[in-house]
CSV table of C-alpha atoms and ligand atoms in Angstrom, one decimal:
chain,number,residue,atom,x,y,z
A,292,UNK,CA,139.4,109.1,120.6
A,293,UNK,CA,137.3,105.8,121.2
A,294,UNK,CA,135.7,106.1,124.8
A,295,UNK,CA,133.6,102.8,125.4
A,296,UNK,CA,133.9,104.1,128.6
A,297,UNK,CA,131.5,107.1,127.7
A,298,UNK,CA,128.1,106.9,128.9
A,299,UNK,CA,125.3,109.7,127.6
A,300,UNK,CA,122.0,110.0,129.3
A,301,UNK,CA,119.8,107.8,127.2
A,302,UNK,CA,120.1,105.2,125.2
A,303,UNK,CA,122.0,106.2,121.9
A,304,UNK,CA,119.6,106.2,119.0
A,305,UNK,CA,121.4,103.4,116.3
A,306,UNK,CA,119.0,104.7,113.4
A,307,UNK,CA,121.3,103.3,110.6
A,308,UNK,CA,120.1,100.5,108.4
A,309,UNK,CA,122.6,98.2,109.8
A,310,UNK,CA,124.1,97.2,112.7
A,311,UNK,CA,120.5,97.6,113.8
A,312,UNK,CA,120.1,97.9,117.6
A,313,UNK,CA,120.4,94.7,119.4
A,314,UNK,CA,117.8,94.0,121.9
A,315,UNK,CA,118.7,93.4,125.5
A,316,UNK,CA,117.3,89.9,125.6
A,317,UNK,CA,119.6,88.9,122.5
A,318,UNK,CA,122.5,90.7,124.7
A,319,UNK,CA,121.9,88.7,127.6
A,320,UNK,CA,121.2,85.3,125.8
A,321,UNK,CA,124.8,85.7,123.9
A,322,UNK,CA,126.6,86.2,127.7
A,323,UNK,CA,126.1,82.7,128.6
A,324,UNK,CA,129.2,80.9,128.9
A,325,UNK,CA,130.2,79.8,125.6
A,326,UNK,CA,130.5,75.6,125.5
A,327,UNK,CA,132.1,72.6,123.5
A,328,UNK,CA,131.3,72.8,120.3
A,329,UNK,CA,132.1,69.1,120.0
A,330,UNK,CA,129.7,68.2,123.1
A,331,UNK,CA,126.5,66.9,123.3
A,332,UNK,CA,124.2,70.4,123.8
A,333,UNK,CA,125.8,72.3,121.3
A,334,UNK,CA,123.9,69.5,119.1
A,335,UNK,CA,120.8,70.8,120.4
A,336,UNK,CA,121.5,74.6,119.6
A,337,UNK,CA,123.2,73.9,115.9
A,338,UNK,CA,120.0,72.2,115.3
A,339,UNK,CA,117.7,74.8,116.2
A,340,UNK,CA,119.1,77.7,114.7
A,341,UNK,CA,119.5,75.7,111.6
A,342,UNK,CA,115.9,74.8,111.7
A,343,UNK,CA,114.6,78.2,112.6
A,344,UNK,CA,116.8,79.9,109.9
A,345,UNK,CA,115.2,78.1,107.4
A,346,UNK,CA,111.7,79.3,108.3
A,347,UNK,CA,113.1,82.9,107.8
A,348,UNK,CA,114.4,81.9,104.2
A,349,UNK,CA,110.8,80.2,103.6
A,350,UNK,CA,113.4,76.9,102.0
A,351,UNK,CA,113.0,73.5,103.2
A,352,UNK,CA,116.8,73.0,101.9
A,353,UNK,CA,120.0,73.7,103.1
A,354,UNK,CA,121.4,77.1,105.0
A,355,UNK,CA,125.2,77.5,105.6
A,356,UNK,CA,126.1,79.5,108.8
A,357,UNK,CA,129.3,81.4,108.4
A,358,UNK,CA,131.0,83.2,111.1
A,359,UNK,CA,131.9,85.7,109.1
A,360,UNK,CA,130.1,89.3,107.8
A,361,UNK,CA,127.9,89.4,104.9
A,362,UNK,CA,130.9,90.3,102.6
A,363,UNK,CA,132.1,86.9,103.5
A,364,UNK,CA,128.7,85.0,102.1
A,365,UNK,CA,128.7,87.1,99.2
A,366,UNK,CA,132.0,85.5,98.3
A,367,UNK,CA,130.7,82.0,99.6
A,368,UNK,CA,127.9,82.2,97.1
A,369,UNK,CA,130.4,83.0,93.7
A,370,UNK,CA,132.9,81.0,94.6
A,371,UNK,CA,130.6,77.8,95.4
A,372,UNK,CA,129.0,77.8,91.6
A,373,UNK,CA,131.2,79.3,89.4
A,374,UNK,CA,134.7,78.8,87.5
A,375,UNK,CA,137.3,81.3,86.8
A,376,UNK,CA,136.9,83.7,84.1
A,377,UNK,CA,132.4,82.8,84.1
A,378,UNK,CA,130.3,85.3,82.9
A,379,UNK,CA,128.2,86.8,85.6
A,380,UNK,CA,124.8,89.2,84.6
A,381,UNK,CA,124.7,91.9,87.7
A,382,UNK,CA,122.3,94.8,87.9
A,383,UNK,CA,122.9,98.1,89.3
A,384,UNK,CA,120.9,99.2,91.5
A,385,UNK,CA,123.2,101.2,94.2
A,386,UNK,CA,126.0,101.1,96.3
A,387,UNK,CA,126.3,97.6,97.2
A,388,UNK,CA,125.3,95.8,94.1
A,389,UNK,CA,128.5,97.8,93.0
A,390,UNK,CA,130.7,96.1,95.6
A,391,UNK,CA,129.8,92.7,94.8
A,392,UNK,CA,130.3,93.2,91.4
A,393,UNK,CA,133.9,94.7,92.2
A,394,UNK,CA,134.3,91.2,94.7
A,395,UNK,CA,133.3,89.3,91.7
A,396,UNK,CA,136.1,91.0,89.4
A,397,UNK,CA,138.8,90.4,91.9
A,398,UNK,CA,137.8,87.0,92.2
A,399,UNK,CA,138.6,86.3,88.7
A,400,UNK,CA,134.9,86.3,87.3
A,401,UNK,CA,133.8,88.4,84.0
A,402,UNK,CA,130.3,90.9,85.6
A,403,UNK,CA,128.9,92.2,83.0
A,404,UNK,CA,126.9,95.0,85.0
A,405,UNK,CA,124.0,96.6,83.5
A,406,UNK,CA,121.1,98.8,84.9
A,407,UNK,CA,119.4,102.5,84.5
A,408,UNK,CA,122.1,105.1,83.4
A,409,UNK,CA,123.4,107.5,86.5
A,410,UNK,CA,121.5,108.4,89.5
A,411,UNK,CA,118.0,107.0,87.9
A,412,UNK,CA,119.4,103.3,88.5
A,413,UNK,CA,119.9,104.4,92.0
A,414,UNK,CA,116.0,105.1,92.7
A,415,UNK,CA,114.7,102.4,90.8
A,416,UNK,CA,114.7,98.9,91.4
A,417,UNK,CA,116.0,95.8,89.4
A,418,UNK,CA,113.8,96.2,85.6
A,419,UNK,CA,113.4,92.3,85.0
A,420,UNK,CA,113.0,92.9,81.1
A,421,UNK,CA,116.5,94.5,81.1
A,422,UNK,CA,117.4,90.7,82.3
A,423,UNK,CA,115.2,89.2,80.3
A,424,UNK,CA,116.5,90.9,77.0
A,425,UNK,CA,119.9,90.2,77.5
A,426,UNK,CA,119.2,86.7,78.7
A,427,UNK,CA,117.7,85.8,75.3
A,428,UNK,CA,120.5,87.3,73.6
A,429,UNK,CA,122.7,84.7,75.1
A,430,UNK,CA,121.7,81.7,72.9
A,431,UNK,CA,124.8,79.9,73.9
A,432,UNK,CA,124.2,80.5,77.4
A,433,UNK,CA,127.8,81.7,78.4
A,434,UNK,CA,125.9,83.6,81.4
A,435,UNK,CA,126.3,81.6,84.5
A,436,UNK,CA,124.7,83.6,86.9
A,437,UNK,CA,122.6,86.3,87.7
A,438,UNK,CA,123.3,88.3,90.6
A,439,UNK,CA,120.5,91.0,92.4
A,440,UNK,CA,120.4,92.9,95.2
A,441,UNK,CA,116.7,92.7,96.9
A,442,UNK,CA,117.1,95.3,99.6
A,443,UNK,CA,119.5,98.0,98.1
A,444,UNK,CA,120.6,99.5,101.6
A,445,UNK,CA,122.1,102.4,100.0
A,446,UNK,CA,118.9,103.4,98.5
A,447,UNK,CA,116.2,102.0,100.0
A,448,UNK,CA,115.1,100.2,97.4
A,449,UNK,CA,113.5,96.8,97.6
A,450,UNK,CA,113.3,95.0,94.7
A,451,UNK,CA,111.3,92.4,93.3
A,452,UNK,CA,112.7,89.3,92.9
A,453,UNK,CA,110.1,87.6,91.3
A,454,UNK,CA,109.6,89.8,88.7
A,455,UNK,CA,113.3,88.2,88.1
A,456,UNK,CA,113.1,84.5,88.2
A,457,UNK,CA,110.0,85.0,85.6
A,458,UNK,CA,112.3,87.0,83.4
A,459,UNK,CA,114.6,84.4,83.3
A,460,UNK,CA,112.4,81.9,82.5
A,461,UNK,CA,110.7,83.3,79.9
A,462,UNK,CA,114.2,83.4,78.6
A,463,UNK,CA,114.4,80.2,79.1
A,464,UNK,CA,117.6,80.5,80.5
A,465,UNK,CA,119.9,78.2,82.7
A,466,UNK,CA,121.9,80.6,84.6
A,467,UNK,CA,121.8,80.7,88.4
A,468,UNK,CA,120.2,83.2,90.1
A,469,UNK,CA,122.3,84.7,93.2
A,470,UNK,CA,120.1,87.0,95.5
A,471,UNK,CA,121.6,89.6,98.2
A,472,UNK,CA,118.9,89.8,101.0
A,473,UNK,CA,121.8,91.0,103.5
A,474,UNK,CA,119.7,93.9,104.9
A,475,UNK,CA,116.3,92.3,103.8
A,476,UNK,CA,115.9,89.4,106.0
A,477,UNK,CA,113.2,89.2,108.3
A,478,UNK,CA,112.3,92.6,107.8
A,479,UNK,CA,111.2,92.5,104.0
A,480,UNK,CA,108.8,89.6,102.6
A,481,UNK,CA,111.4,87.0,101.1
A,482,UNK,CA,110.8,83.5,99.7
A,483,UNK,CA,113.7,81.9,99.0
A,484,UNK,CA,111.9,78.2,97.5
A,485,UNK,CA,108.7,80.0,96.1
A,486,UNK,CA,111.4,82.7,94.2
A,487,UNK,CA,113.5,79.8,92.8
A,488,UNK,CA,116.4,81.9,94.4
A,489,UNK,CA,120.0,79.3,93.9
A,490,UNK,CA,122.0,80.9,96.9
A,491,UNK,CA,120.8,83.5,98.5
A,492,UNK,CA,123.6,85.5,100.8
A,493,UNK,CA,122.2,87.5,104.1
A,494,UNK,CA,123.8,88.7,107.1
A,495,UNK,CA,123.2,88.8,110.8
A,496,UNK,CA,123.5,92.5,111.8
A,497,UNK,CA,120.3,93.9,109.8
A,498,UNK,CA,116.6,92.4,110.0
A,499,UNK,CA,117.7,89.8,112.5
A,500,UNK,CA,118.6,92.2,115.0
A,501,UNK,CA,122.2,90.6,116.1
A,502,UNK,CA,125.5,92.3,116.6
A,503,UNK,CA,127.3,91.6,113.1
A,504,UNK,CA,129.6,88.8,112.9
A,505,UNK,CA,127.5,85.7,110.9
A,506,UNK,CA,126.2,85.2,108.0
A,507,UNK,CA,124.3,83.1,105.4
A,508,UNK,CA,123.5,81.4,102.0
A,509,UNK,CA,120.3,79.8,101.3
A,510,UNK,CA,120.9,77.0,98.7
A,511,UNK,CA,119.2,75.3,96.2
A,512,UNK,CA,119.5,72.2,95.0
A,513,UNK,CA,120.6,73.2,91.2
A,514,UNK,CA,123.1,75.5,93.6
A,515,UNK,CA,124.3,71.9,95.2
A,516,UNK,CA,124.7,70.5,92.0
A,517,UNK,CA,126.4,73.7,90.3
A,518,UNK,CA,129.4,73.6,93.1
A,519,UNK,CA,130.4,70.0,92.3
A,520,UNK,CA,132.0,71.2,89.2
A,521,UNK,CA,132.7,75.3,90.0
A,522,UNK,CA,136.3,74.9,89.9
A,523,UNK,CA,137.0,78.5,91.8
A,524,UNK,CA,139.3,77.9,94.6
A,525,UNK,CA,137.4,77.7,98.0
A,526,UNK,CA,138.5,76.1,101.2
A,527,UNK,CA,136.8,78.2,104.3
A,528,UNK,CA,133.6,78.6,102.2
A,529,UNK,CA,133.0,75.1,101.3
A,530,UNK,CA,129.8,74.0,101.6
A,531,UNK,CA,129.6,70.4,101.2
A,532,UNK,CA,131.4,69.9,105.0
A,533,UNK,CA,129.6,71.8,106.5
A,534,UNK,CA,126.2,70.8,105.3
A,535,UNK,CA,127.1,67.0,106.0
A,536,UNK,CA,128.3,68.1,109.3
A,537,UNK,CA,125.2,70.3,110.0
A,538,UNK,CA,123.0,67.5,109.8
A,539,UNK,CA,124.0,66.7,113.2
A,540,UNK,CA,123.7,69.9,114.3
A,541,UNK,CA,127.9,70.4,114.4
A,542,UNK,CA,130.3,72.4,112.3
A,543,UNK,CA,133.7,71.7,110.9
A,544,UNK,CA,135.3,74.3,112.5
A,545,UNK,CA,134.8,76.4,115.2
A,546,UNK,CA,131.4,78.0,114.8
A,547,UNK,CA,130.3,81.5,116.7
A,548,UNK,CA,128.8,80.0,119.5
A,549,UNK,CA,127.5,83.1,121.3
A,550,UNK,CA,126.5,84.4,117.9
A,551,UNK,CA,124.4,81.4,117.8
A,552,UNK,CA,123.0,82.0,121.0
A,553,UNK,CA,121.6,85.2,119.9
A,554,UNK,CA,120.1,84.3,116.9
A,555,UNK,CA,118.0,81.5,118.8
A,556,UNK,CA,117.0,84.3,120.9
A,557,UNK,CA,116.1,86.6,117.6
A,558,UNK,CA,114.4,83.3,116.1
A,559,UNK,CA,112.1,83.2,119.0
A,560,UNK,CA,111.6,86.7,119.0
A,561,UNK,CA,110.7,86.9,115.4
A,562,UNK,CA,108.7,83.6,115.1
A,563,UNK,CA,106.9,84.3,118.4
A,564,UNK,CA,105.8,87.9,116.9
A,565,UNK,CA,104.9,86.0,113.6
A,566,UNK,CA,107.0,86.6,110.6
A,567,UNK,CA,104.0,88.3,108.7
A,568,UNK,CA,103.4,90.7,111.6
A,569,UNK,CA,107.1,91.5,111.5
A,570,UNK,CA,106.8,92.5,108.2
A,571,UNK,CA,103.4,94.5,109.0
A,572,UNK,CA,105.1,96.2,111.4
A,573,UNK,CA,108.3,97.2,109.1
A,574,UNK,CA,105.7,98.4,106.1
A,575,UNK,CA,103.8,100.8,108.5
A,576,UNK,CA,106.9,102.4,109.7
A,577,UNK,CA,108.6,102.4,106.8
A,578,UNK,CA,105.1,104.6,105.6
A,579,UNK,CA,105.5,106.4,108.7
A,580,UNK,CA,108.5,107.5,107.7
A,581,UNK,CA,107.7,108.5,104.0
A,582,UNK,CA,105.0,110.2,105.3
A,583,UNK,CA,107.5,112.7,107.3
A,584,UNK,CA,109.8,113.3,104.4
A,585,UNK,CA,106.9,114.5,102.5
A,586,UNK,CA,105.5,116.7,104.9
A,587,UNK,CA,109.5,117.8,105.3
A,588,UNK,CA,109.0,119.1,101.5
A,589,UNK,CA,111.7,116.8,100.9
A,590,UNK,CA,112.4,114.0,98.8
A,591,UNK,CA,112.2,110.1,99.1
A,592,UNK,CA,115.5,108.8,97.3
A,593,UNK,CA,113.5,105.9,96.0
A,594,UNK,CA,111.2,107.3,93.0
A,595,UNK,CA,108.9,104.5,92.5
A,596,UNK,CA,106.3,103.7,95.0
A,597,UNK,CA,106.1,99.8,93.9
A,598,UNK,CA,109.4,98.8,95.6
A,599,UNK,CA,109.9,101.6,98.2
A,600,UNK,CA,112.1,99.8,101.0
A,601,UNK,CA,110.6,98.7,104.5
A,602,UNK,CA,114.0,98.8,105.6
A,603,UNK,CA,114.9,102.0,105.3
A,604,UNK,CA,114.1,105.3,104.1
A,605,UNK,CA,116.6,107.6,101.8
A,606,UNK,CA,116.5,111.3,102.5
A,607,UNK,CA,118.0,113.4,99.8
A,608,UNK,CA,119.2,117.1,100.9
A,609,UNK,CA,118.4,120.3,99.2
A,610,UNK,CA,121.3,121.5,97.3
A,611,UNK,CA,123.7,123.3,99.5
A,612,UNK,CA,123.0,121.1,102.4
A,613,UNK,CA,125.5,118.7,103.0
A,614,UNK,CA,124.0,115.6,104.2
A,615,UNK,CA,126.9,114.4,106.3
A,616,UNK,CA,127.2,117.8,107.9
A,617,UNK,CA,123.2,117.1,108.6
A,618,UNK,CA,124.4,114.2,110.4
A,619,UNK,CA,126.9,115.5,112.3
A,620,UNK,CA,125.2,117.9,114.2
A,621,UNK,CA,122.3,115.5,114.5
A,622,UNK,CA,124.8,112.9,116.3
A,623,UNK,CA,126.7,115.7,118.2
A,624,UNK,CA,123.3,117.0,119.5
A,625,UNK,CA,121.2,114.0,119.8
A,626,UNK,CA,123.4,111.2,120.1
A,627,UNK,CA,121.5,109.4,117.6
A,628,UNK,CA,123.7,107.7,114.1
A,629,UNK,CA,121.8,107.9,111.1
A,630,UNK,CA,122.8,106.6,108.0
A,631,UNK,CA,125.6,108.8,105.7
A,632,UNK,CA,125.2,108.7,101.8
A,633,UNK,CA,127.4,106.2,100.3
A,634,UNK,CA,129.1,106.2,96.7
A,635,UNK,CA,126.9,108.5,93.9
A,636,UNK,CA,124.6,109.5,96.8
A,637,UNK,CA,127.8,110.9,98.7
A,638,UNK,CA,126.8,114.1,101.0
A,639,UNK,CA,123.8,114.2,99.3
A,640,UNK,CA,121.4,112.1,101.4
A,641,UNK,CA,120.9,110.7,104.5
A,642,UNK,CA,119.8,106.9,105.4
A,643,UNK,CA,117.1,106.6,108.7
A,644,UNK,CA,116.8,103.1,109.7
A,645,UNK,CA,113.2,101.7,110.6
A,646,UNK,CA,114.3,97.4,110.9
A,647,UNK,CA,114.2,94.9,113.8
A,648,UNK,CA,113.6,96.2,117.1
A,649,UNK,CA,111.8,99.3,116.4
A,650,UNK,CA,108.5,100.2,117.6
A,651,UNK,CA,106.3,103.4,117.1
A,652,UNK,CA,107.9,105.4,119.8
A,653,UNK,CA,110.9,104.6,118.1
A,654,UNK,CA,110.4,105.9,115.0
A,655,UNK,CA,108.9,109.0,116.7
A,656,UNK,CA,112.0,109.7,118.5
A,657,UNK,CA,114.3,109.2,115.0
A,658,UNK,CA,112.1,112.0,113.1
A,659,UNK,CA,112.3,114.0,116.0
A,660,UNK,CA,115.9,114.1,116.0
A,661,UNK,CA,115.9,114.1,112.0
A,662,UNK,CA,113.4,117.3,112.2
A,663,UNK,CA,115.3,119.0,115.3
A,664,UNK,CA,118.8,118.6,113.1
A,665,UNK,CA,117.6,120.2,110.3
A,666,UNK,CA,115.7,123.0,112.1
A,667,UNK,CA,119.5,123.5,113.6
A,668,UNK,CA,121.3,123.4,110.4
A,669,UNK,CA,118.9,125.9,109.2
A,670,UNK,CA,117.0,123.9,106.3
A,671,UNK,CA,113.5,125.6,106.2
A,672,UNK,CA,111.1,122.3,106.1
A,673,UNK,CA,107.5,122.6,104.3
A,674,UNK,CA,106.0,121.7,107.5
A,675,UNK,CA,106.6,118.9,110.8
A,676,UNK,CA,107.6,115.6,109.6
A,677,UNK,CA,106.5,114.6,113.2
A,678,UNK,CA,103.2,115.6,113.0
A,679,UNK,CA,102.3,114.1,110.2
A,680,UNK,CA,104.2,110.8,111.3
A,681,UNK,CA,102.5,111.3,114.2
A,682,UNK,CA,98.6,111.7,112.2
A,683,UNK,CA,98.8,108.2,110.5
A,684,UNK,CA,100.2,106.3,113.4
A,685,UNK,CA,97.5,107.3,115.6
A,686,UNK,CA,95.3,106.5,112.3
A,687,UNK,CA,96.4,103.0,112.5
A,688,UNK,CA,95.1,100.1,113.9
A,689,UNK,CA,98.0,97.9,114.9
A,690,UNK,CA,97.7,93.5,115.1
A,691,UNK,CA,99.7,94.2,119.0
A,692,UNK,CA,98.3,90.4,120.3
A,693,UNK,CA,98.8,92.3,124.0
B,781,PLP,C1,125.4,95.4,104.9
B,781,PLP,C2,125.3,94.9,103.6
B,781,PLP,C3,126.3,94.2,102.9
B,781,PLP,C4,127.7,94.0,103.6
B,781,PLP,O1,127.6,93.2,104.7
B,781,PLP,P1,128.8,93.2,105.8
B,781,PLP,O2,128.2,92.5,106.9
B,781,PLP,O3,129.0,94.7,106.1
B,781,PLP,O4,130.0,92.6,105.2
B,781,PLP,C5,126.1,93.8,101.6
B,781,PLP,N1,125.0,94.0,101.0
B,781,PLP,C6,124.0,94.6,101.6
B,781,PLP,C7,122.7,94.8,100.8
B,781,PLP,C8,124.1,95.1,102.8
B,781,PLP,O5,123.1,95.8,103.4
């Protein structure tokens, strides 16, 4: 049974890599009273978020505001550029590159999906020269887009995007490039102009710290110019309204107005904190972290160190130690909600969160719990997680401008 009306001591721990928790300031800023968004101040707040968005992205161009989940941008993006029956490279690397590529088969696209073979393309992220090679085999250029995952939340692999863009290059290739940065966003380093990304889709309830419920796509002008002749049916996802409406700061439809509160509130957090420090502060925990798992005697589901997630951290179980039963207890005892395994990974790892409002004490508390749990179910550990966490923390000097 659902009991909202269910209060613990404590504030629940929300450790999974999305919905990240949502910081009381956000909270408060989205229960003002919600206004016309015809009238003369909403004006004021379109244009601001709009604006501040765009520094996140790192594009000076256009970023469509959805009220919808991330789900609902990932379809935004294919159906904006492409045409029925297109060709669409996609790489592997986990759980959610594999949902996209399923959206893109139902929505009448051809994904041709390649990667690493089994659970190596699960640890690993995005190998550009895969891209490359098959980009050069396509002389006559029937590939029309190629589609990556940057932050692999089911994983916790962050992968370089790049490394991509120069692969298709040196190809000499045409084809868009679509990038998922859904859980990425202002928690991992991204550059949408720099990157020469074409859309890139992200999502509200991750690195921006808001309750889920909006979402995004960065375009490019060659993007622009691709979906004035994609001839996929799209009404809701249009862009071209709602960029000419945007410029005013309005929307053709009704847009999430308290949504839009909070992420003005998030944009002033993350901007006032510095977007570089924000990402400082993700990479040390997300060592933190790695450091405990080690000291654990357990393994990082991510097996190379070059693109190891800041996001989030993938725990893989012994054998006989069912990961969701792990969890279980850990949420039955702690009250804390850590991330379950999801498609190959099923039962066999766990996800801890480390994005948007987390701090040092945070993390602390999440390996406590994660160490406590297991001590429960019985695993024997190398040694404390905690400790060690705890060793290169105090290690650190930390850019805090207090
Ligand atoms: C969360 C997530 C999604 C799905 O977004 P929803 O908001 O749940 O629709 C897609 N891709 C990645 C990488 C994600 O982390």
């Amino acid at each position: 049974m659902l009991r909202l009306d269910y209060h613990p001591a404590g504030r629940h721990f929300l450790q999974i890599p999305g919905p990240s928790p949502v910081p009381d300031c956000i909270l408060r800023a989205m229960s003002y009273p919600t206004i016309d968004h015809r009238g003369p101040e909403f004006a004021e707040l379109g244009l601001k978020v709009i604006d501040g968005i765009k520094q996140i992205f790192k594009t000076q161009h256009p970023v469509v505001i959805y009220p919808a989940s991330g789900t609902g941008a990932w379809e935004a993006a294919l159906v904006n550029t492409l045409s029925p029956g297109d060709t669409v490279l996609m790489y592997e690397t986990g759980h959610f590159a594999t949902l996209w590529k399923k959206m893109a088969e139902n929505l009448g696209l051809n994904p041709e999906f390649i990667g690493l073979p089994g659970i190596e393309g699960w640890r690993r992220g995005v190998q550009a020269d895969q891209i490359e090679a098959r980009l050069r085999q396509d002389s006559g250029h029937t590939i029309k887009a190629v589609c990556v995952v940057h932050n692999e939340t089911s994983t916790g692999v962050t992968s370089d995007i790049a490394s991509v863009r120069k692969a298709m290059d040196a190809a000499g290739h045409p084809a868009l490039l679509l990038v998922d940065t859904i859980s990425g966003l202002a928690s991992a380093d991204y550059r949408h102009d720099e990157w020469g990304v074409d859309v890139t889709v992200s999502g509200s309830q991750k690195g921006l710290m808001l309750p889920p419920g909006i979402s995004f796509n960065a375009l490019s002008p060659k993007a622009l110019e691709a979906s004035k002749t994609a001839r996929l049916p799209r009404a809701f996802w249009g862009w071209d309204e709602i960029v000419e409406m945007n410029k005013t700061g309005y929307w053709p439809y009704t847009p999430s107005t308290n949504l839009l509160y909070g992420l003005s509130e998030a944009l002033d957090m993350i901007l006032g904190e510095g977007l570089d420090n924000v990402f400082i502060r993700h990479n040390r925990l997300a060592e933190a972290c790695r450091i405990a798992v080690r000291a654990w005697g357990l393994e990082i589901q991510c097996a190379d160190p070059a693109v190891y997630s800041p996001v989030l951290t993938g725990v893989m179980t012994p054998e006989g130690i069912d990961a969701d039963q792990l969890r279980k207890t850990i949420y039955e005892r702690f009250d804390m909600s850590l991330g379950t395994g999801l498609g190959k990974m099923k039962g066999r790892m766990y996800r801890i969160g480390h994005l948007g409002d987390c701090n040092d004490l945070t993390l602390m508390a999440t390996l406590t719990g994660c160490e406590m749990g297991m001590q429960i179910a019985g695993m024997k550990l190398a040694g404390s997680g905690v400790s060690a966490a705890m060793d290169y923390l105090v290690s650190q000097r930390v850019p805090f401008n207090r």
